[in-house]
PDB file of C-alpha atoms and ligand atoms in Angstrom:
ATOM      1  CA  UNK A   1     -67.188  73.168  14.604  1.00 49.00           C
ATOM      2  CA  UNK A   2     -64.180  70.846  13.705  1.00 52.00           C
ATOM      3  CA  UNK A   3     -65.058  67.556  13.562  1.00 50.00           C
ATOM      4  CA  UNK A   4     -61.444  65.747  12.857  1.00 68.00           C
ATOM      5  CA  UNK A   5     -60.729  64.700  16.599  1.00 93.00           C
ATOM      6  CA  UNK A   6     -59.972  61.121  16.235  1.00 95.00           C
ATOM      7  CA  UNK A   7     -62.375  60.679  18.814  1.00 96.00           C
ATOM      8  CA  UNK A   8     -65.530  62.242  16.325  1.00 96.00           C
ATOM      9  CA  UNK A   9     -63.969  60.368  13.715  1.00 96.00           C
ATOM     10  CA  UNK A  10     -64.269  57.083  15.147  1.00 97.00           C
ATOM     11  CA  UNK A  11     -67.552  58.168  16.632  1.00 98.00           C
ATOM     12  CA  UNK A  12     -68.781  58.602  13.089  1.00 97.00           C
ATOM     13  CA  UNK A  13     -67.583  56.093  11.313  1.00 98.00           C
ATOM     14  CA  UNK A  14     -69.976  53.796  14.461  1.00 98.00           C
ATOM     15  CA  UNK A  15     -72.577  55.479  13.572  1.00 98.00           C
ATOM     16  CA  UNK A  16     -72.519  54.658   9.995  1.00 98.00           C
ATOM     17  CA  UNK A  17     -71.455  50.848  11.092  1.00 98.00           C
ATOM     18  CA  UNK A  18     -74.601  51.126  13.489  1.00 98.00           C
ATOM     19  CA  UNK A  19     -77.244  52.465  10.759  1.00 98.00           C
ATOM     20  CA  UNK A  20     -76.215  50.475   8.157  1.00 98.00           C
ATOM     21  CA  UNK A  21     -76.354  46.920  10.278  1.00 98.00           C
ATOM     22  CA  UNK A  22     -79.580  48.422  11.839  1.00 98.00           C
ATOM     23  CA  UNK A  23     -81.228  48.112   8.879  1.00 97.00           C
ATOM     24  CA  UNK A  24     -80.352  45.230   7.861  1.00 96.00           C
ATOM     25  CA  UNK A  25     -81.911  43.865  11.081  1.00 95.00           C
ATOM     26  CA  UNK A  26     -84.512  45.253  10.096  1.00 95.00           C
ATOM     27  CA  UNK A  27     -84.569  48.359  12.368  1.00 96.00           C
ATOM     28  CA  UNK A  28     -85.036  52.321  12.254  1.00 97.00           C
ATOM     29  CA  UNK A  29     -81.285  53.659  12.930  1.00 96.00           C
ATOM     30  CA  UNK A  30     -83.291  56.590  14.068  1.00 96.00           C
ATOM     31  CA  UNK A  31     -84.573  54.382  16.963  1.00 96.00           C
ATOM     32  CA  UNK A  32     -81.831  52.638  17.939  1.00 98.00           C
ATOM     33  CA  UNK A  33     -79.839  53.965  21.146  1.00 98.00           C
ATOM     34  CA  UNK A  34     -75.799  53.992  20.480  1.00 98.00           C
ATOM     35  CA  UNK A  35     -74.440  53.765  24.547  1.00 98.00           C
ATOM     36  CA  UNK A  36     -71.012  55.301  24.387  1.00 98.00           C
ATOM     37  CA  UNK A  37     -69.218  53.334  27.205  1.00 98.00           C
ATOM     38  CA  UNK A  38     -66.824  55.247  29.097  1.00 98.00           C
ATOM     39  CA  UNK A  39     -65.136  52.704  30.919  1.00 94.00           C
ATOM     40  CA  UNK A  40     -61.747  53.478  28.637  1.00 94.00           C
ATOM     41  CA  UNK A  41     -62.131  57.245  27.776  1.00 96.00           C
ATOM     42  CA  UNK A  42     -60.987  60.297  29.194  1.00 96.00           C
ATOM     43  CA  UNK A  43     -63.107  63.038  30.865  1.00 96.00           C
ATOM     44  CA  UNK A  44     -62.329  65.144  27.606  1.00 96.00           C
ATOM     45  CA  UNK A  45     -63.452  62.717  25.010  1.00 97.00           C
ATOM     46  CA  UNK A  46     -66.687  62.285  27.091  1.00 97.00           C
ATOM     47  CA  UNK A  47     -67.094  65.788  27.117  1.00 95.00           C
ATOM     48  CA  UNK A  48     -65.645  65.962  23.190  1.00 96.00           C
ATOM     49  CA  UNK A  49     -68.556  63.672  22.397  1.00 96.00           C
ATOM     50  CA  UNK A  50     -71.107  66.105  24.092  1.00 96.00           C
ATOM     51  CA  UNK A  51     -70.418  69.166  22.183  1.00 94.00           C
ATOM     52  CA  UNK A  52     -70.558  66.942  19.574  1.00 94.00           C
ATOM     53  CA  UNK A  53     -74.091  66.200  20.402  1.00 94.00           C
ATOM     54  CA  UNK A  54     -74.489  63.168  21.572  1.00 97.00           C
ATOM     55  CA  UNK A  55     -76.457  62.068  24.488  1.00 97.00           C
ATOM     56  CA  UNK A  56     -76.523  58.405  26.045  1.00 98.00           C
ATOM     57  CA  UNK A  57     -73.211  57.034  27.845  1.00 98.00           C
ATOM     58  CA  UNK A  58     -73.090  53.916  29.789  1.00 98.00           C
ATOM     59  CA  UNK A  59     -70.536  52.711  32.557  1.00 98.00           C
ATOM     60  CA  UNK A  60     -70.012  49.519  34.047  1.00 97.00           C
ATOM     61  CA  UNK A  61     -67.489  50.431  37.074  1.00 96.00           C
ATOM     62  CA  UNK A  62     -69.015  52.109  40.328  1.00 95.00           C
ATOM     63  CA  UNK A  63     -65.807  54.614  40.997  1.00 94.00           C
ATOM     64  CA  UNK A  64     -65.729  55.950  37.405  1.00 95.00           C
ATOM     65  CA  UNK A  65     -69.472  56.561  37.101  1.00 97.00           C
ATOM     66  CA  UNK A  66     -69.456  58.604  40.167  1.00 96.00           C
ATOM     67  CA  UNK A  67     -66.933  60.349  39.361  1.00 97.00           C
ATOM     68  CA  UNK A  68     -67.633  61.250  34.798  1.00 97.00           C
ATOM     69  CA  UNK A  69     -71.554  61.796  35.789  1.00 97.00           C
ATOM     70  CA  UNK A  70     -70.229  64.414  38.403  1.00 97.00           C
ATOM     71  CA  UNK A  71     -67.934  65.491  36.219  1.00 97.00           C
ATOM     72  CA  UNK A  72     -70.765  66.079  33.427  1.00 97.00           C
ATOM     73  CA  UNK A  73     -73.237  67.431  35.238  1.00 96.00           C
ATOM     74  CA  UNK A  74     -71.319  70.049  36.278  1.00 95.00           C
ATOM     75  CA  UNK A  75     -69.912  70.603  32.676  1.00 94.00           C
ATOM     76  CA  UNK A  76     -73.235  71.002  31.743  1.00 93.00           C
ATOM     77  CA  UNK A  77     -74.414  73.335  34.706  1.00 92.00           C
ATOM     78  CA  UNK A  78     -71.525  75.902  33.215  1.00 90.00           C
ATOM     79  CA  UNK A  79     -72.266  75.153  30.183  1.00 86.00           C
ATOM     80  CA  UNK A  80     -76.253  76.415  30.532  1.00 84.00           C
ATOM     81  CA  UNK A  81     -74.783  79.584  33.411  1.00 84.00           C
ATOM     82  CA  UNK A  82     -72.551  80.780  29.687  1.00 80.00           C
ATOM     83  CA  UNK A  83     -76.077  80.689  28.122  1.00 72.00           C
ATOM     84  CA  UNK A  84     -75.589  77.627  26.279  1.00 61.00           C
ATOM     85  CA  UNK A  85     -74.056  78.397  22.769  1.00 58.00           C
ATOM     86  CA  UNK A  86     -72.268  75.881  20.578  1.00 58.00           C
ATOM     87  CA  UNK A  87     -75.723  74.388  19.511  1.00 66.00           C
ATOM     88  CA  UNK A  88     -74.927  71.236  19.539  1.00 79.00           C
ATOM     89  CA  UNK A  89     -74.591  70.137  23.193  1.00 86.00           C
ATOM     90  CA  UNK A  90     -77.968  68.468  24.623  1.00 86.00           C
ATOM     91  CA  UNK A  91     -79.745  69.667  27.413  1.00 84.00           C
ATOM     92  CA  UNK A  92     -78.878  66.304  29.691  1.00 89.00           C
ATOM     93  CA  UNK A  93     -77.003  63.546  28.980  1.00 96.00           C
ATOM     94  CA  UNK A  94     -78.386  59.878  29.989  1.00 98.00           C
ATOM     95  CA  UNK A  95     -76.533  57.542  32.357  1.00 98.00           C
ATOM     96  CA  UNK A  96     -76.856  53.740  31.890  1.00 98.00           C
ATOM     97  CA  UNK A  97     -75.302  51.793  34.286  1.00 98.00           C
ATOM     98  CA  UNK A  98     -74.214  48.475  32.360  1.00 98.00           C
ATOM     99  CA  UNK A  99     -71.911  46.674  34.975  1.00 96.00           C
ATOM    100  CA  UNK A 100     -72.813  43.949  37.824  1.00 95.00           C
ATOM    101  CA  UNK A 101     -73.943  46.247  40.510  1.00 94.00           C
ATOM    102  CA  UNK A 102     -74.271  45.008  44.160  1.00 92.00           C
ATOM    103  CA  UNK A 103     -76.556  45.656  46.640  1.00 91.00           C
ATOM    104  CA  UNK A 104     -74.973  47.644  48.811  1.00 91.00           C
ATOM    105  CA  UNK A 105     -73.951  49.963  46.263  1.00 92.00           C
ATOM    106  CA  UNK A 106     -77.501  50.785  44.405  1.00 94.00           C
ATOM    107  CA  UNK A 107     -78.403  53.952  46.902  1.00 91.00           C
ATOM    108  CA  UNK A 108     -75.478  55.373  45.713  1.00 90.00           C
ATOM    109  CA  UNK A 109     -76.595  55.704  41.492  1.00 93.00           C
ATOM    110  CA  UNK A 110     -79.878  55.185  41.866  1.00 93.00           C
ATOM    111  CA  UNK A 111     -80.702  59.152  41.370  1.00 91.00           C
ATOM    112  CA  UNK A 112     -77.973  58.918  38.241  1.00 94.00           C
ATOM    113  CA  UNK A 113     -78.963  56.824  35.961  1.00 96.00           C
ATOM    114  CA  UNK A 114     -81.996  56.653  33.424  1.00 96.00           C
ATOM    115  CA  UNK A 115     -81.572  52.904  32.791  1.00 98.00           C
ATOM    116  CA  UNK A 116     -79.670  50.017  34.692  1.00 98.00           C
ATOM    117  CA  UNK A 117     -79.137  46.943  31.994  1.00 98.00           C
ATOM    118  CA  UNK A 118     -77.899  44.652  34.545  1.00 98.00           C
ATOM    119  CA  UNK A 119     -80.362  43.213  37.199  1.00 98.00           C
ATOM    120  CA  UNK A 120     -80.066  39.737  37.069  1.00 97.00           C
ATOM    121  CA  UNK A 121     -81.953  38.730  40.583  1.00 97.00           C
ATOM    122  CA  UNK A 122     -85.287  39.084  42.816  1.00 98.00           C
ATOM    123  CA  UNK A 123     -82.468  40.411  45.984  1.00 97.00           C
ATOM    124  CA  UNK A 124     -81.203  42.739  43.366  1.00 97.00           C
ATOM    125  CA  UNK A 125     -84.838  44.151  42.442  1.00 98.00           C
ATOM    126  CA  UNK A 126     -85.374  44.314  45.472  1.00 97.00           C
ATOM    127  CA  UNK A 127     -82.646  46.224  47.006  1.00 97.00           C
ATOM    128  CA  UNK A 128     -83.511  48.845  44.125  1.00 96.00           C
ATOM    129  CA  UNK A 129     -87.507  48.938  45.000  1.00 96.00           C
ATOM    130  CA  UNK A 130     -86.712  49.723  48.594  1.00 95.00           C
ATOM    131  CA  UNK A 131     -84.145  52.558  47.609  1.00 91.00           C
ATOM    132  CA  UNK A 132     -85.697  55.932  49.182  1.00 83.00           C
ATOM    133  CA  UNK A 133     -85.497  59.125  46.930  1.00 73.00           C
ATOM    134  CA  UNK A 134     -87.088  57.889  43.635  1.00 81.00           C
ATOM    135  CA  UNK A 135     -89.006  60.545  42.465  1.00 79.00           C
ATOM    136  CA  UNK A 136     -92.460  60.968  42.830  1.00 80.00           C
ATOM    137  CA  UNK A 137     -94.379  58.751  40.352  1.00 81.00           C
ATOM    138  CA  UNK A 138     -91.503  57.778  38.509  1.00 88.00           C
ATOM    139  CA  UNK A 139     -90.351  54.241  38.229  1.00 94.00           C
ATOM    140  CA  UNK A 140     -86.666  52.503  37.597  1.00 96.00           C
ATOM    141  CA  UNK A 141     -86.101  51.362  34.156  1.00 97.00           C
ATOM    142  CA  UNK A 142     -84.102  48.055  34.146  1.00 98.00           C
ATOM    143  CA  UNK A 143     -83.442  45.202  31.850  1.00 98.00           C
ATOM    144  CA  UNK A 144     -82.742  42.047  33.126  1.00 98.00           C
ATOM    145  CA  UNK A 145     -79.042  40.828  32.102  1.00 98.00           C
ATOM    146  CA  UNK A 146     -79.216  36.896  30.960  1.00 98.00           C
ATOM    147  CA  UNK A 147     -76.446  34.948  30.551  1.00 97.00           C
ATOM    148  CA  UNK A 148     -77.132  33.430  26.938  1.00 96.00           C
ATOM    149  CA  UNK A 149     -74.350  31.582  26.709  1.00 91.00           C
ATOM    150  CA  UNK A 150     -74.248  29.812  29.902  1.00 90.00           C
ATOM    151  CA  UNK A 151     -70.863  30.764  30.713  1.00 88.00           C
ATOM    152  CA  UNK A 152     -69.448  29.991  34.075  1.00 89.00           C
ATOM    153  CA  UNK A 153     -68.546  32.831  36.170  1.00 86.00           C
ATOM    154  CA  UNK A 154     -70.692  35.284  34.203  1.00 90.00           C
ATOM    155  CA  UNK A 155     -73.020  37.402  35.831  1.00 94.00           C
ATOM    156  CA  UNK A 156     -76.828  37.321  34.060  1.00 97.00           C
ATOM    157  CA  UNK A 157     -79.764  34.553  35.050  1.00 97.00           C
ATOM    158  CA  UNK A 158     -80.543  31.729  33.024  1.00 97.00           C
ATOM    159  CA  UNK A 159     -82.778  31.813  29.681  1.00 96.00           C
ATOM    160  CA  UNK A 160     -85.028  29.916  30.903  1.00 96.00           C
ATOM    161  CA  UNK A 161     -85.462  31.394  34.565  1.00 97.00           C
ATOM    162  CA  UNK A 162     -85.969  34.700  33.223  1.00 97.00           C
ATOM    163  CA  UNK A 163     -89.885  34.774  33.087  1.00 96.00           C
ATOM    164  CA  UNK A 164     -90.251  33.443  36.142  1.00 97.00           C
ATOM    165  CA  UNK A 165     -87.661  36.294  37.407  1.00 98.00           C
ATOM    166  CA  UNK A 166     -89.825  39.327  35.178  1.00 97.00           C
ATOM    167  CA  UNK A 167     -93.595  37.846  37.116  1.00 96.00           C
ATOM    168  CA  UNK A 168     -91.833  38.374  40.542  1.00 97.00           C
ATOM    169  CA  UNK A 169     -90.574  41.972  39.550  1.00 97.00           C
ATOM    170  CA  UNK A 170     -94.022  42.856  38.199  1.00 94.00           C
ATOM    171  CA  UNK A 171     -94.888  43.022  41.901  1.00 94.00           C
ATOM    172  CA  UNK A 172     -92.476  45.501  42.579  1.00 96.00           C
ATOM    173  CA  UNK A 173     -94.271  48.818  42.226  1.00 94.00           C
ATOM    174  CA  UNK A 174     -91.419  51.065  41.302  1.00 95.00           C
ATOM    175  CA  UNK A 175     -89.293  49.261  38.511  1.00 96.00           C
ATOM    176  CA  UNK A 176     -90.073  48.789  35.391  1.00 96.00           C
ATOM    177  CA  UNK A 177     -88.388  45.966  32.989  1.00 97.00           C
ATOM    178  CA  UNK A 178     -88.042  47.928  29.930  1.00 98.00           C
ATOM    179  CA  UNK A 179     -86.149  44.587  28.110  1.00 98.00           C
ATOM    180  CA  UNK A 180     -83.014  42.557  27.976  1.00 98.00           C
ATOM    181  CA  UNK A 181     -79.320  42.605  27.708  1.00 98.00           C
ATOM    182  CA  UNK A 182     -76.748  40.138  26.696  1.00 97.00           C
ATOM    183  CA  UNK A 183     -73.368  40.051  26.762  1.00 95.00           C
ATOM    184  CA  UNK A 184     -71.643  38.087  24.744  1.00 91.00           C
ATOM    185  CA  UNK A 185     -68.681  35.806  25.182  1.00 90.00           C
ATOM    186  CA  UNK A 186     -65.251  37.310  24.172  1.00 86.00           C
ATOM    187  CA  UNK A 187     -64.350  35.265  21.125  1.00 84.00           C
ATOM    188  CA  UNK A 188     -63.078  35.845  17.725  1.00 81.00           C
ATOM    189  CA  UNK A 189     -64.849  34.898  15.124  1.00 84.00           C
ATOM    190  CA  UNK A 190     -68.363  36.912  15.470  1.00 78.00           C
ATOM    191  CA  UNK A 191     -70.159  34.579  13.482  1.00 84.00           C
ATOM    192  CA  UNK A 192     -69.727  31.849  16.287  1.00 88.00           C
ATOM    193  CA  UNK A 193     -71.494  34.694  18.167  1.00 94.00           C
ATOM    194  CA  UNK A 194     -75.186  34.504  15.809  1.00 95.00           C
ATOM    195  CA  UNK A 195     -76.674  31.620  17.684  1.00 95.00           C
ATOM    196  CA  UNK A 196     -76.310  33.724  21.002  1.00 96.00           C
ATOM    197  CA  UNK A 197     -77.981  36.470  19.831  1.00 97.00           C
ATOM    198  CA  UNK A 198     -80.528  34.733  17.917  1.00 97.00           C
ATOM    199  CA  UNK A 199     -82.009  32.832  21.142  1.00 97.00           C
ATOM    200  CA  UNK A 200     -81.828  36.669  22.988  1.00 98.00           C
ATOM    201  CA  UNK A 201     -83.819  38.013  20.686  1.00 98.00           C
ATOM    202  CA  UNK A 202     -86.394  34.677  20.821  1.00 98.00           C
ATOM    203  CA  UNK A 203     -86.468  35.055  24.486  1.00 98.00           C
ATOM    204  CA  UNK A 204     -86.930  38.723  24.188  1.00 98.00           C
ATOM    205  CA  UNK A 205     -89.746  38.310  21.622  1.00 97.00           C
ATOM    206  CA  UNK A 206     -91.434  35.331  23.764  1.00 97.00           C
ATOM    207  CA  UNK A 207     -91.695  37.635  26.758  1.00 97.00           C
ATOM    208  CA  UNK A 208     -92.810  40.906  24.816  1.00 96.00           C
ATOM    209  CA  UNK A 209     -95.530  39.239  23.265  1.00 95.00           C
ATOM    210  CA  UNK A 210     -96.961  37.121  26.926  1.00 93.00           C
ATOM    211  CA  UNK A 211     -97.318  40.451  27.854  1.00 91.00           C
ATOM    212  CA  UNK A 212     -96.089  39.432  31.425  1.00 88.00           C
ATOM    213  CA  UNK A 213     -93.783  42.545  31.515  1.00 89.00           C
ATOM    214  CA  UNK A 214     -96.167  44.915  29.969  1.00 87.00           C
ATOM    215  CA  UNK A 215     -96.115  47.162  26.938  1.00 87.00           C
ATOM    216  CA  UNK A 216     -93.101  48.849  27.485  1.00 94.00           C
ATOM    217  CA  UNK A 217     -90.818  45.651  27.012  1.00 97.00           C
ATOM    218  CA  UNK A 218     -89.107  46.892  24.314  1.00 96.00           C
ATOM    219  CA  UNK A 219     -85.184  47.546  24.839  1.00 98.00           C
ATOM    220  CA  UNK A 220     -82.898  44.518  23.468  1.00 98.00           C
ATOM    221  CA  UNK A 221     -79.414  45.820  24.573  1.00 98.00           C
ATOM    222  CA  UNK A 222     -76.708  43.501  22.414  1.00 98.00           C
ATOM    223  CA  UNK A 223     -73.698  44.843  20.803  1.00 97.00           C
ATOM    224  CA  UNK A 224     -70.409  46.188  21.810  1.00 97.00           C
ATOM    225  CA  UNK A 225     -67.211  47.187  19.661  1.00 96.00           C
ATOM    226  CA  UNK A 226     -66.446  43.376  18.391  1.00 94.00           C
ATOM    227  CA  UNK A 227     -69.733  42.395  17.767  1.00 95.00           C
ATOM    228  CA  UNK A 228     -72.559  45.247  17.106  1.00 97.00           C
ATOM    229  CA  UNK A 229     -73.120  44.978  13.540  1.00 97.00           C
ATOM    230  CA  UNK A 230     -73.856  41.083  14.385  1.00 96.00           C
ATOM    231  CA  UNK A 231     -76.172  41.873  17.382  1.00 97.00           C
ATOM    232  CA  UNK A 232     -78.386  44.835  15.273  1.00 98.00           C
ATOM    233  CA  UNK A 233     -78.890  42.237  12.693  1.00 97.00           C
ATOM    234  CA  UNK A 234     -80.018  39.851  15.410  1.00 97.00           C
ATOM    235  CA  UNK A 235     -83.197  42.704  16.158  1.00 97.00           C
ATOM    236  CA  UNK A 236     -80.524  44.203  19.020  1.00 98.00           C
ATOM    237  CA  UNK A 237     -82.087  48.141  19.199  1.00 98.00           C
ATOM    238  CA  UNK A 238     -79.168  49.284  22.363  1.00 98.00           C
ATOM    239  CA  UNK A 239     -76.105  48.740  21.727  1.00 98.00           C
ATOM    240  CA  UNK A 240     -73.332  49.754  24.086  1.00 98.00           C
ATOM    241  CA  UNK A 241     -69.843  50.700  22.256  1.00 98.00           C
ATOM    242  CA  UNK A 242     -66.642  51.587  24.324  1.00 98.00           C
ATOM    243  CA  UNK A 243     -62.667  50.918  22.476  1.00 97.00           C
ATOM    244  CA  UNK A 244     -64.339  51.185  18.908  1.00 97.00           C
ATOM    245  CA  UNK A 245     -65.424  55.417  19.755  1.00 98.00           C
ATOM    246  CA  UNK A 246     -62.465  56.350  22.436  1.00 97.00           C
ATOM    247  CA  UNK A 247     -59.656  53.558  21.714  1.00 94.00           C
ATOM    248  CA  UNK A 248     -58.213  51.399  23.872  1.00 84.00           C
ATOM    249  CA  UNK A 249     -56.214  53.180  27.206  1.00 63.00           C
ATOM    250  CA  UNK A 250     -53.031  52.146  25.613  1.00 53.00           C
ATOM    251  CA  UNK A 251     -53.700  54.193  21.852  1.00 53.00           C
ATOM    252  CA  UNK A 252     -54.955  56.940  24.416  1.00 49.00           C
ATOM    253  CA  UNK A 253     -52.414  56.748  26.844  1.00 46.00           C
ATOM    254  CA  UNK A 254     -49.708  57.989  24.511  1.00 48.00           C
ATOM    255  CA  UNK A 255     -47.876  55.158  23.956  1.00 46.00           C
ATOM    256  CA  UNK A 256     -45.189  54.719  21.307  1.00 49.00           C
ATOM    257  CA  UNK A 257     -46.791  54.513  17.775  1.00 49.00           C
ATOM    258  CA  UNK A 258     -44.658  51.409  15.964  1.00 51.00           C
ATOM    259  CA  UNK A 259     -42.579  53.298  12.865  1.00 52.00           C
ATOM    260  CA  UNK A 260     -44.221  51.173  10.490  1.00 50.00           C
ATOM    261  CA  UNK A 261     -47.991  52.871  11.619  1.00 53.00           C
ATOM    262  CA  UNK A 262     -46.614  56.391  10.815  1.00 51.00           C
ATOM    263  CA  UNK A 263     -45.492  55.477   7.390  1.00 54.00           C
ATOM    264  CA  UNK A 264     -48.316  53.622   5.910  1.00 47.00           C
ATOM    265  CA  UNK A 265     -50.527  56.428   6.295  1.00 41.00           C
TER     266      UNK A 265
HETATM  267  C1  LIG B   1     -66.928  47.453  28.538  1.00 57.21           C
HETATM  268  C2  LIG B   1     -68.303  47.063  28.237  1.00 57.21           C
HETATM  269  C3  LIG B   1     -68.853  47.300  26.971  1.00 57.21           C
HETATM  270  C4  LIG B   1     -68.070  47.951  25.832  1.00 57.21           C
HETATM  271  O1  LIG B   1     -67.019  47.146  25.436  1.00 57.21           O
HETATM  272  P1  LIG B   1     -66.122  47.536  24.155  1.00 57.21           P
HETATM  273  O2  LIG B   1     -65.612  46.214  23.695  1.00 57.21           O
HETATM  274  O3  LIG B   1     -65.068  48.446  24.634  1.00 57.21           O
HETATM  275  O4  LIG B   1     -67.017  48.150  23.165  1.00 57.21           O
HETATM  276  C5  LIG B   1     -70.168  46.946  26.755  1.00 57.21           C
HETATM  277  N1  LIG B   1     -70.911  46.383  27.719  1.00 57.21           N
HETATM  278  C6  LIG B   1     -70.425  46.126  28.940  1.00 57.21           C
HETATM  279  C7  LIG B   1     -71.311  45.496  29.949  1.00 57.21           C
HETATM  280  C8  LIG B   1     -69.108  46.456  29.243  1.00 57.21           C
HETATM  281  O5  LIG B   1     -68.614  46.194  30.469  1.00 57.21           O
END
């Protein structure tokens, strides 16, 4: 199979980005979970990166998550009726649902998704726990989103609220809080970024080892295209990667190329 898309070749040159800072965090790149965020791609590159193998895709906008998983799962479906050749292309693909989701809107992706990263309230637990049509037995795998840095305007609950906020969702039979996510601030220099991650992972490790959220705390999502190799080193073991894997819409849109671009390669 071809693998010179620029799409594969980005994805690949992550991957080797990813493994390589995983271990200097000190973690198994075979265990840590690259989200492909889909928020700027094209149905095609989503479904490039499938054949291509790979599995777990995260979206933070209600509209386009509808609309890609819908899209996959039937790409899949005729992909299994033609008796699934071309190897490569998994069996499901996982949904993670990564972007501030409200209330009124959890019904509708409940079913979808193997892993929201973004509850950051008891009402927002809530809402979720008494969402009919949860299969039998099986529980909702969140993380709870904090807001590190204590930015204004920035969804995610405080650092230190967050225990108090992973007791009262212990009582709520059918979610799970499988770990944390941050997101960190949108500024240049990554290094400025360390300290943020740093006191994540501290909180994350403080909780995991109270045991108030049970043994299956174990999901530290950190990391996206500016900052991943930063956030693995910090002990993040999710990271969620969109414009370094499918561009940014304007390289994908088909805009202009500046002359100077063609030449120097
Ligand atoms: C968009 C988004 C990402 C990916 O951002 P990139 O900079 O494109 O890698 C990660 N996490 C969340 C919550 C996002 O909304």
């Amino acid at each position: 199979m071809p693998t010179n898309s620029a799409t594969i070749r980005r994805y690949e040159e992550v991957r080797e980005r990813v493994a390589e800072a995983a271990v200097k965090g000190g973690t198994d790149p075979e265990r840590v979970i690259l989200v492909a965020v889909t928020k700027n791609a094209s149905i095609s590159q989503v479904r490039e990166l499938i054949e291509h193998g790979h599995v777990d895709f995260g979206e933070s906008r209600m509209q386009h998550f509808i609309q890609f998983e819908a899209q996959v799962a039937d790409f899949l479906e005729r992909h299994r009726e033609l008796g699934g050749r071309g190897g490569t292309i998994p069996e499901e693909v996982r949904w993670h649902f990564i972007g501030h989701l409200q209330r009124n809107k959890v019904r509708k992706i409940l079913s979808l998704t193997t892993l929201i990263h973004s509850v950051d309230s008891l009402r927002l637990a809530e809402e979720i726990q008494s969402c009919p049509g949860r299969e039998e037995g099986k529980k909702t795998q969140v993380l709870i989103q904090v807001n590190t840095a204590s930015e204004r305007g920035k969804h995610g609950i405080a650092p230190p609220a967050t225990s108090h906020l992973i007791d009262q969702i212990a009582d709520l039979p059918d979610i799970r809080v499988r770990g944390l996510m941050c997101m960190a601030p949108n500024i240049e220099d990554p290094e400025a970024l360390r300290p943020i991650f740093v006191r994540t992972r501290e909180l994350f490790n403080e909780i995991a080892e109270s045991g108030a959220a049970g043994s299956q705390f174990n999901i530290l999502s950190m990391g996206m295209s500016g900052d991943f190799e930063l956030a693995l080193e910090c002990g993040a073991n999710v990271v969620r990667i969109g414009s370094a894997i499918f561009g940014t819409s304007s390289e994908e849109s088909g805009e202009p190329v500046p002359a100077g671009d063609l030449l120097s390669s």
